[in-house]
PDB file of C-alpha atoms in Angstrom:
ATOM      1  CA  MET T   1       0.000   0.000   0.000  1.00 89.00           C
ATOM      2  CA  GLU T   2       1.367   3.403  -0.989  1.00 92.00           C
ATOM      3  CA  ILE T   3       1.284   6.311   1.432  1.00 94.00           C
ATOM      4  CA  VAL T   4       2.852   9.763   1.245  1.00 96.00           C
ATOM      5  CA  VAL T   5       5.007  11.197   4.024  1.00 97.00           C
ATOM      6  CA  GLN T   6       5.505  14.956   4.224  1.00 97.00           C
ATOM      7  CA  VAL T   7       8.677  16.528   5.580  1.00 97.00           C
ATOM      8  CA  LYS T   8       9.474  20.216   5.912  1.00 97.00           C
ATOM      9  CA  LEU T   9      12.805  21.423   4.592  1.00 98.00           C
ATOM     10  CA  ILE T  10      14.760  23.875   6.736  1.00 97.00           C
ATOM     11  CA  PRO T  11      17.256  25.350   4.269  1.00 97.00           C
ATOM     12  CA  GLU T  12      19.787  28.095   4.856  1.00 97.00           C
ATOM     13  CA  ALA T  13      19.151  31.384   3.032  1.00 96.00           C
ATOM     14  CA  ASP T  14      21.334  30.504   0.037  1.00 96.00           C
ATOM     15  CA  GLN T  15      19.837  27.007  -0.127  1.00 97.00           C
ATOM     16  CA  ALA T  16      16.306  28.444  -0.065  1.00 97.00           C
ATOM     17  CA  ALA T  17      17.164  30.771  -2.955  1.00 97.00           C
ATOM     18  CA  ALA T  18      18.502  27.845  -4.988  1.00 97.00           C
ATOM     19  CA  LEU T  19      15.434  25.706  -4.257  1.00 97.00           C
ATOM     20  CA  SER T  20      13.039  28.513  -5.166  1.00 97.00           C
ATOM     21  CA  GLY T  21      14.906  29.252  -8.378  1.00 96.00           C
ATOM     22  CA  THR T  22      14.795  25.577  -9.293  1.00 97.00           C
ATOM     23  CA  VAL T  23      11.052  25.200  -8.698  1.00 97.00           C
ATOM     24  CA  HIS T  24      10.274  28.274 -10.780  1.00 97.00           C
ATOM     25  CA  THR T  25      12.651  27.272 -13.581  1.00 97.00           C
ATOM     26  CA  VAL T  26      11.346  23.721 -13.972  1.00 97.00           C
ATOM     27  CA  ASN T  27       7.743  24.939 -14.052  1.00 97.00           C
ATOM     28  CA  GLU T  28       8.566  27.609 -16.609  1.00 97.00           C
ATOM     29  CA  ALA T  29      10.197  24.838 -18.626  1.00 97.00           C
ATOM     30  CA  ALA T  30       7.111  22.651 -18.144  1.00 97.00           C
ATOM     31  CA  ASN T  31       4.919  25.412 -19.574  1.00 97.00           C
ATOM     32  CA  TRP T  32       7.133  25.575 -22.659  1.00 97.00           C
ATOM     33  CA  VAL T  33       7.022  21.787 -23.063  1.00 96.00           C
ATOM     34  CA  SER T  34       3.245  21.961 -22.647  1.00 95.00           C
ATOM     35  CA  SER T  35       2.928  24.398 -25.552  1.00 95.00           C
ATOM     36  CA  VAL T  36       5.134  22.163 -27.711  1.00 94.00           C
ATOM     37  CA  ALA T  37       3.042  19.136 -26.765  1.00 93.00           C
ATOM     38  CA  LEU T  38      -0.188  20.853 -27.801  1.00 91.00           C
ATOM     39  CA  GLU T  39       1.354  22.186 -31.001  1.00 91.00           C
ATOM     40  CA  ARG T  40       2.484  18.704 -32.009  1.00 88.00           C
ATOM     41  CA  GLY T  41      -0.708  16.959 -31.015  1.00 85.00           C
ATOM     42  CA  VAL T  42       0.498  15.777 -27.605  1.00 76.00           C
ATOM     43  CA  PRO T  43       2.801  13.014 -28.853  1.00 74.00           C
ATOM     44  CA  ARG T  44       3.947  10.099 -26.766  1.00 85.00           C
ATOM     45  CA  GLU T  45       6.550  10.776 -24.106  1.00 86.00           C
ATOM     46  CA  TYR T  46       9.364   9.439 -26.284  1.00 88.00           C
ATOM     47  CA  GLU T  47       8.348  11.673 -29.196  1.00 90.00           C
ATOM     48  CA  LEU T  48       7.932  14.670 -26.908  1.00 91.00           C
ATOM     49  CA  ARG T  49      11.413  14.069 -25.523  1.00 93.00           C
ATOM     50  CA  LYS T  50      12.911  14.260 -29.023  1.00 92.00           C
ATOM     51  CA  HIS T  51      11.407  17.727 -29.530  1.00 93.00           C
ATOM     52  CA  THR T  52      12.215  19.207 -26.114  1.00 95.00           C
ATOM     53  CA  TYR T  53      15.044  17.403 -24.296  1.00 95.00           C
ATOM     54  CA  ALA T  54      17.977  19.274 -25.849  1.00 95.00           C
ATOM     55  CA  GLU T  55      16.339  22.650 -25.250  1.00 94.00           C
ATOM     56  CA  LEU T  56      15.624  21.786 -21.622  1.00 95.00           C
ATOM     57  CA  ARG T  57      19.250  20.834 -21.103  1.00 94.00           C
ATOM     58  CA  SER T  58      20.269  24.247 -22.436  1.00 93.00           C
ATOM     59  CA  TRP T  59      18.087  25.813 -19.719  1.00 89.00           C
ATOM     60  CA  GLY T  60      20.425  24.313 -17.130  1.00 90.00           C
ATOM     61  CA  LEU T  61      18.265  21.329 -16.242  1.00 94.00           C
ATOM     62  CA  GLY T  62      20.018  18.093 -15.393  1.00 92.00           C
ATOM     63  CA  ALA T  63      19.320  14.974 -17.425  1.00 94.00           C
ATOM     64  CA  GLN T  64      16.925  13.478 -14.881  1.00 95.00           C
ATOM     65  CA  ALA T  65      15.252  16.808 -14.162  1.00 95.00           C
ATOM     66  CA  ALA T  66      14.611  17.365 -17.875  1.00 96.00           C
ATOM     67  CA  GLN T  67      13.055  13.922 -18.235  1.00 96.00           C
ATOM     68  CA  HIS T  68      10.897  14.486 -15.155  1.00 96.00           C
ATOM     69  CA  VAL T  69       9.621  17.759 -16.630  1.00 96.00           C
ATOM     70  CA  ILE T  70       8.687  16.005 -19.877  1.00 96.00           C
ATOM     71  CA  LYS T  71       6.992  13.157 -18.027  1.00 95.00           C
ATOM     72  CA  LYS T  72       5.125  15.610 -15.790  1.00 95.00           C
ATOM     73  CA  VAL T  73       3.704  17.374 -18.828  1.00 95.00           C
ATOM     74  CA  ARG T  74       2.768  14.146 -20.584  1.00 94.00           C
ATOM     75  CA  ASP T  75       1.054  12.814 -17.450  1.00 94.00           C
ATOM     76  CA  ALA T  76      -0.908  16.066 -17.137  1.00 93.00           C
ATOM     77  CA  TYR T  77      -2.242  15.709 -20.691  1.00 92.00           C
ATOM     78  CA  THR T  78      -3.063  12.047 -20.085  1.00 91.00           C
ATOM     79  CA  ALA T  79      -5.126  13.041 -17.040  1.00 91.00           C
ATOM     80  CA  LEU T  80      -6.801  15.853 -19.006  1.00 89.00           C
ATOM     81  CA  ASN T  81      -7.779  13.532 -21.860  1.00 85.00           C
ATOM     82  CA  ALA T  82      -9.185  11.021 -19.387  1.00 87.00           C
ATOM     83  CA  ASN T  83     -11.302  13.736 -17.743  1.00 86.00           C
ATOM     84  CA  VAL T  84     -12.595  14.921 -21.114  1.00 82.00           C
ATOM     85  CA  LYS T  85     -13.538  11.383 -22.171  1.00 83.00           C
ATOM     86  CA  ALA T  86     -15.233  10.761 -18.827  1.00 83.00           C
ATOM     87  CA  GLY T  87     -17.326  13.911 -19.263  1.00 82.00           C
ATOM     88  CA  HIS T  88     -15.909  15.644 -16.201  1.00 80.00           C
ATOM     89  CA  LEU T  89     -15.426  18.849 -18.210  1.00 78.00           C
ATOM     90  CA  GLY T  90     -18.839  18.745 -19.839  1.00 76.00           C
ATOM     91  CA  LYS T  91     -20.610  16.705 -22.478  1.00 77.00           C
ATOM     92  CA  PRO T  92     -18.724  15.687 -25.654  1.00 71.00           C
ATOM     93  CA  GLY T  93     -18.234  18.767 -27.822  1.00 70.00           C
ATOM     94  CA  SER T  94     -19.140  21.148 -24.994  1.00 74.00           C
ATOM     95  CA  LYS T  95     -17.472  24.528 -24.594  1.00 73.00           C
ATOM     96  CA  GLY T  96     -15.583  23.437 -21.483  1.00 69.00           C
ATOM     97  CA  GLY T  97     -14.156  20.349 -23.148  1.00 70.00           C
ATOM     98  CA  ARG T  98     -13.133  22.205 -26.320  1.00 74.00           C
ATOM     99  CA  LYS T  99     -11.481  24.967 -24.305  1.00 76.00           C
ATOM    100  CA  ALA T 100      -9.456  22.462 -22.284  1.00 77.00           C
ATOM    101  CA  GLU T 101      -8.290  20.645 -25.409  1.00 78.00           C
ATOM    102  CA  THR T 102      -7.331  23.746 -27.396  1.00 84.00           C
ATOM    103  CA  LYS T 103      -5.239  25.520 -24.754  1.00 90.00           C
ATOM    104  CA  PRO T 104      -1.917  24.329 -23.322  1.00 93.00           C
ATOM    105  CA  ILE T 105      -1.875  23.147 -19.731  1.00 94.00           C
ATOM    106  CA  VAL T 106      -0.305  25.782 -17.488  1.00 95.00           C
ATOM    107  CA  PHE T 107       1.765  24.893 -14.432  1.00 96.00           C
ATOM    108  CA  ARG T 108       1.908  27.200 -11.435  1.00 95.00           C
ATOM    109  CA  PRO T 109       5.346  28.711 -10.690  1.00 95.00           C
ATOM    110  CA  GLU T 110       5.433  26.758  -7.409  1.00 95.00           C
ATOM    111  CA  ALA T 111       3.940  23.483  -8.683  1.00 95.00           C
ATOM    112  CA  ALA T 112       5.451  20.189  -7.533  1.00 96.00           C
ATOM    113  CA  GLN T 113       8.565  18.827  -9.219  1.00 96.00           C
ATOM    114  CA  PRO T 114       9.315  15.078  -9.050  1.00 96.00           C
ATOM    115  CA  TYR T 115      12.710  13.804  -7.889  1.00 97.00           C
ATOM    116  CA  ASP T 116      14.078  10.278  -8.005  1.00 95.00           C
ATOM    117  CA  ASP T 117      17.004   8.736  -6.146  1.00 95.00           C
ATOM    118  CA  ARG T 118      19.481   9.960  -8.755  1.00 94.00           C
ATOM    119  CA  CYS T 119      18.814  13.608  -7.937  1.00 95.00           C
ATOM    120  CA  LEU T 120      17.702  13.311  -4.306  1.00 97.00           C
ATOM    121  CA  SER T 121      19.263  11.304  -1.491  1.00 97.00           C
ATOM    122  CA  TRP T 122      18.220  11.035   2.152  1.00 97.00           C
ATOM    123  CA  GLN T 123      20.409  10.926   5.270  1.00 97.00           C
ATOM    124  CA  TYR T 124      18.045   9.784   8.000  1.00 97.00           C
ATOM    125  CA  ASP T 125      20.492   9.812  10.909  1.00 96.00           C
ATOM    126  CA  THR T 126      21.280  13.504  10.440  1.00 97.00           C
ATOM    127  CA  GLN T 127      17.831  14.352   9.011  1.00 97.00           C
ATOM    128  CA  THR T 128      19.278  15.989   5.923  1.00 98.00           C
ATOM    129  CA  VAL T 129      18.899  15.574   2.171  1.00 98.00           C
ATOM    130  CA  SER T 130      21.164  16.099  -0.804  1.00 98.00           C
ATOM    131  CA  ILE T 131      19.146  17.530  -3.681  1.00 97.00           C
ATOM    132  CA  TRP T 132      19.765  18.685  -7.251  1.00 97.00           C
ATOM    133  CA  THR T 133      19.060  22.325  -8.122  1.00 96.00           C
ATOM    134  CA  THR T 134      19.765  24.520 -11.113  1.00 95.00           C
ATOM    135  CA  ALA T 135      22.488  26.129  -8.976  1.00 95.00           C
ATOM    136  CA  GLY T 136      24.170  22.790  -8.349  1.00 95.00           C
ATOM    137  CA  ARG T 137      23.803  19.973  -5.862  1.00 96.00           C
ATOM    138  CA  LEU T 138      22.786  21.110  -2.376  1.00 97.00           C
ATOM    139  CA  LYS T 139      24.075  18.975   0.472  1.00 97.00           C
ATOM    140  CA  ASN T 140      23.082  18.859   4.130  1.00 97.00           C
ATOM    141  CA  VAL T 141      19.693  20.507   3.664  1.00 98.00           C
ATOM    142  CA  ARG T 142      17.944  19.877   6.963  1.00 98.00           C
ATOM    143  CA  PHE T 143      14.408  18.560   7.215  1.00 98.00           C
ATOM    144  CA  ALA T 144      11.925  18.166  10.058  1.00 97.00           C
ATOM    145  CA  CYS T 145       9.210  15.582  10.626  1.00 97.00           C
ATOM    146  CA  SER T 146       7.680  13.515  13.402  1.00 96.00           C
ATOM    147  CA  ALA T 147       9.446  10.478  14.830  1.00 96.00           C
ATOM    148  CA  GLY T 148       6.805   8.231  13.275  1.00 96.00           C
ATOM    149  CA  ALA T 149       7.245   9.818   9.844  1.00 96.00           C
ATOM    150  CA  LEU T 150      11.029   9.412  10.083  1.00 97.00           C
ATOM    151  CA  LYS T 151      10.620   5.728  10.952  1.00 96.00           C
ATOM    152  CA  THR T 152       8.304   5.239   7.972  1.00 96.00           C
ATOM    153  CA  LEU T 153      10.775   6.967   5.657  1.00 96.00           C
ATOM    154  CA  ARG T 154      13.679   4.906   6.917  1.00 96.00           C
ATOM    155  CA  GLU T 155      11.869   1.592   6.532  1.00 95.00           C
ATOM    156  CA  HIS T 156       9.515   2.051   3.587  1.00 95.00           C
ATOM    157  CA  ARG T 157      10.481   4.952   1.308  1.00 96.00           C
ATOM    158  CA  GLN T 158      10.484   3.928  -2.353  1.00 93.00           C
ATOM    159  CA  GLY T 159      10.213   5.690  -5.676  1.00 89.00           C
ATOM    160  CA  GLU T 160       9.878   9.391  -6.332  1.00 93.00           C
ATOM    161  CA  SER T 161       9.500  12.375  -4.032  1.00 97.00           C
ATOM    162  CA  ASP T 162       7.939  15.733  -4.910  1.00 97.00           C
ATOM    163  CA  LEU T 163       9.477  19.104  -4.058  1.00 97.00           C
ATOM    164  CA  ILE T 164       6.825  21.753  -3.382  1.00 96.00           C
ATOM    165  CA  GLU T 165       7.132  25.413  -2.451  1.00 96.00           C
ATOM    166  CA  GLY T 166       4.337  27.216  -0.647  1.00 92.00           C
ATOM    167  CA  ASP T 167       4.618  30.780   0.643  1.00 91.00           C
ATOM    168  CA  GLY T 168       8.389  30.504   0.769  1.00 91.00           C
ATOM    169  CA  VAL T 169       8.314  27.195   2.668  1.00 97.00           C
ATOM    170  CA  PHE T 170       9.615  24.002   1.058  1.00 98.00           C
ATOM    171  CA  TYR T 171       8.276  20.486   1.521  1.00 98.00           C
ATOM    172  CA  LEU T 172       9.184  17.051   0.251  1.00 98.00           C
ATOM    173  CA  TYR T 173       6.410  14.517  -0.256  1.00 97.00           C
ATOM    174  CA  ALA T 174       7.965  11.058  -0.249  1.00 97.00           C
ATOM    175  CA  THR T 175       6.250   7.910  -1.497  1.00 95.00           C
ATOM    176  CA  CYS T 176       6.409   4.983   0.924  1.00 96.00           C
ATOM    177  CA  GLU T 177       5.350   1.405   0.248  1.00 94.00           C
ATOM    178  CA  VAL T 178       4.017  -0.024   3.505  1.00 92.00           C
ATOM    179  CA  PRO T 179       2.612  -3.530   3.979  1.00 90.00           C
ATOM    180  CA  GLU T 180      -1.131  -3.929   4.099  1.00 87.00           C
ATOM    181  CA  ALA T 181      -2.559  -4.110   7.602  1.00 82.00           C
ATOM    182  CA  GLU T 182      -4.046  -7.446   8.596  1.00 84.00           C
ATOM    183  CA  GLN T 183      -7.793  -7.551   8.116  1.00 83.00           C
ATOM    184  CA  TYR T 184      -9.720  -8.131  11.327  1.00 81.00           C
ATOM    185  CA  GLU T 185     -12.515 -10.648  11.019  1.00 83.00           C
ATOM    186  CA  PRO T 186     -15.136 -10.343  13.781  1.00 82.00           C
ATOM    187  CA  ASN T 187     -16.345 -13.579  15.339  1.00 86.00           C
ATOM    188  CA  GLY T 188     -19.764 -12.193  16.237  1.00 85.00           C
ATOM    189  CA  PHE T 189     -21.955  -9.129  16.538  1.00 87.00           C
ATOM    190  CA  ILE T 190     -23.681  -7.305  19.372  1.00 90.00           C
ATOM    191  CA  GLY T 191     -26.614  -4.911  19.274  1.00 91.00           C
ATOM    192  CA  VAL T 192     -26.737  -1.734  21.370  1.00 89.00           C
ATOM    193  CA  ASP T 193     -29.898   0.205  22.235  1.00 89.00           C
ATOM    194  CA  LEU T 194     -29.420   3.764  23.493  1.00 86.00           C
ATOM    195  CA  GLY T 195     -32.021   4.972  25.957  1.00 80.00           C
ATOM    196  CA  VAL T 196     -32.867   7.391  28.761  1.00 74.00           C
ATOM    197  CA  VAL T 197     -33.248   5.186  31.817  1.00 73.00           C
ATOM    198  CA  ASN T 198     -30.202   3.192  30.785  1.00 78.00           C
ATOM    199  CA  ILE T 199     -27.559   4.903  28.675  1.00 80.00           C
ATOM    200  CA  ALA T 200     -27.063   1.702  26.699  1.00 86.00           C
ATOM    201  CA  THR T 201     -28.486  -1.801  26.754  1.00 88.00           C
ATOM    202  CA  THR T 202     -26.796  -4.551  24.760  1.00 90.00           C
ATOM    203  CA  SER T 203     -28.385  -7.545  23.094  1.00 89.00           C
ATOM    204  CA  THR T 204     -26.587  -9.725  25.643  1.00 89.00           C
ATOM    205  CA  GLY T 205     -28.554  -8.101  28.474  1.00 86.00           C
ATOM    206  CA  TYR T 206     -25.833  -5.806  29.826  1.00 86.00           C
ATOM    207  CA  LYS T 207     -27.121  -2.417  31.010  1.00 82.00           C
ATOM    208  CA  ALA T 208     -24.804   0.582  31.147  1.00 79.00           C
ATOM    209  CA  ALA T 209     -26.056   3.370  33.371  1.00 74.00           C
ATOM    210  CA  GLY T 210     -23.069   4.692  35.231  1.00 72.00           C
ATOM    211  CA  ARG T 211     -22.720   4.973  39.007  1.00 72.00           C
ATOM    212  CA  GLY T 212     -22.350   8.758  38.958  1.00 76.00           C
ATOM    213  CA  LEU T 213     -25.386   9.199  36.731  1.00 75.00           C
ATOM    214  CA  ASN T 214     -27.527   6.965  38.944  1.00 76.00           C
ATOM    215  CA  ARG T 215     -26.528   8.973  42.030  1.00 83.00           C
ATOM    216  CA  HIS T 216     -27.392  12.227  40.278  1.00 83.00           C
ATOM    217  CA  ARG T 217     -30.783  10.862  39.242  1.00 80.00           C
ATOM    218  CA  LYS T 218     -31.507   9.718  42.818  1.00 86.00           C
ATOM    219  CA  ARG T 219     -30.609  13.142  44.224  1.00 88.00           C
ATOM    220  CA  GLN T 220     -32.877  14.850  41.699  1.00 88.00           C
ATOM    221  CA  LEU T 221     -35.735  12.451  42.478  1.00 89.00           C
ATOM    222  CA  ASP T 222     -35.376  12.981  46.252  1.00 89.00           C
ATOM    223  CA  LEU T 223     -35.315  16.759  45.758  1.00 88.00           C
ATOM    224  CA  ARG T 224     -38.466  16.648  43.612  1.00 87.00           C
ATOM    225  CA  ARG T 225     -40.315  14.637  46.274  1.00 89.00           C
ATOM    226  CA  LYS T 226     -39.318  17.088  49.010  1.00 87.00           C
ATOM    227  CA  LEU T 227     -40.484  20.061  46.962  1.00 87.00           C
ATOM    228  CA  GLN T 228     -43.779  18.358  46.158  1.00 87.00           C
ATOM    229  CA  ARG T 229     -44.400  17.679  49.858  1.00 86.00           C
ATOM    230  CA  LYS T 230     -43.542  21.258  50.759  1.00 83.00           C
ATOM    231  CA  GLY T 231     -46.110  22.690  48.329  1.00 82.00           C
ATOM    232  CA  THR T 232     -45.103  26.371  48.657  1.00 86.00           C
ATOM    233  CA  LYS T 233     -45.110  28.826  45.749  1.00 83.00           C
ATOM    234  CA  SER T 234     -41.307  28.882  45.595  1.00 85.00           C
ATOM    235  CA  ALA T 235     -41.233  25.063  45.644  1.00 81.00           C
ATOM    236  CA  LYS T 236     -43.709  24.926  42.769  1.00 80.00           C
ATOM    237  CA  ARG T 237     -41.566  27.372  40.767  1.00 82.00           C
ATOM    238  CA  LEU T 238     -38.548  25.092  41.202  1.00 79.00           C
ATOM    239  CA  LEU T 239     -40.578  22.099  40.059  1.00 76.00           C
ATOM    240  CA  LYS T 240     -41.433  23.708  36.718  1.00 74.00           C
TER     241      LYS T 240
END
């Protein structure tokens, strides 16, 4: 079973500048690849790579980063086509569907960028990462997460991680493959009836009332009887 673990990066000022520049550059590159993809009829990933890879490398993107940008764009168009076919953007031939198919997909400047183990490595003992950027490889970038998240990363992290920037804060979303939890099979069932006199009564005959609640009810009942016996105007007001 795949789960995603989020960690917060705590970069130094120069590291933060490099990370921000990288995120913006790869998404600007993705927008250019997106326009090429639409212009050429959204070819397969291999065909799209032939038309864009060399140009992306000239932008300062590493080999893996360039391929991830191309794959990100192709995956976005695959998802778009699936939504159009499923009618999520309107009926076939509708204005919404035509508009989506005739305009290039646009990526936000801070949209997620995938990383694999060739451009991102984790050091769990020191809670740091080494990550590729357009300014070069950054080493010893600190990250923070819970003890449970760190344990999951150490034992189950596999595949790609996404770098995301939000309001000047950087996060890594790591994919972890954890084993499926054992399914619990009940060996019987029990019915529960909720009531007023008894808070709960089960089908086995057990009655849950609560010692404190029973004492409170007895005190209230005794007080009501005393007031009824007294019969004064003030007592009657309290009984209302």
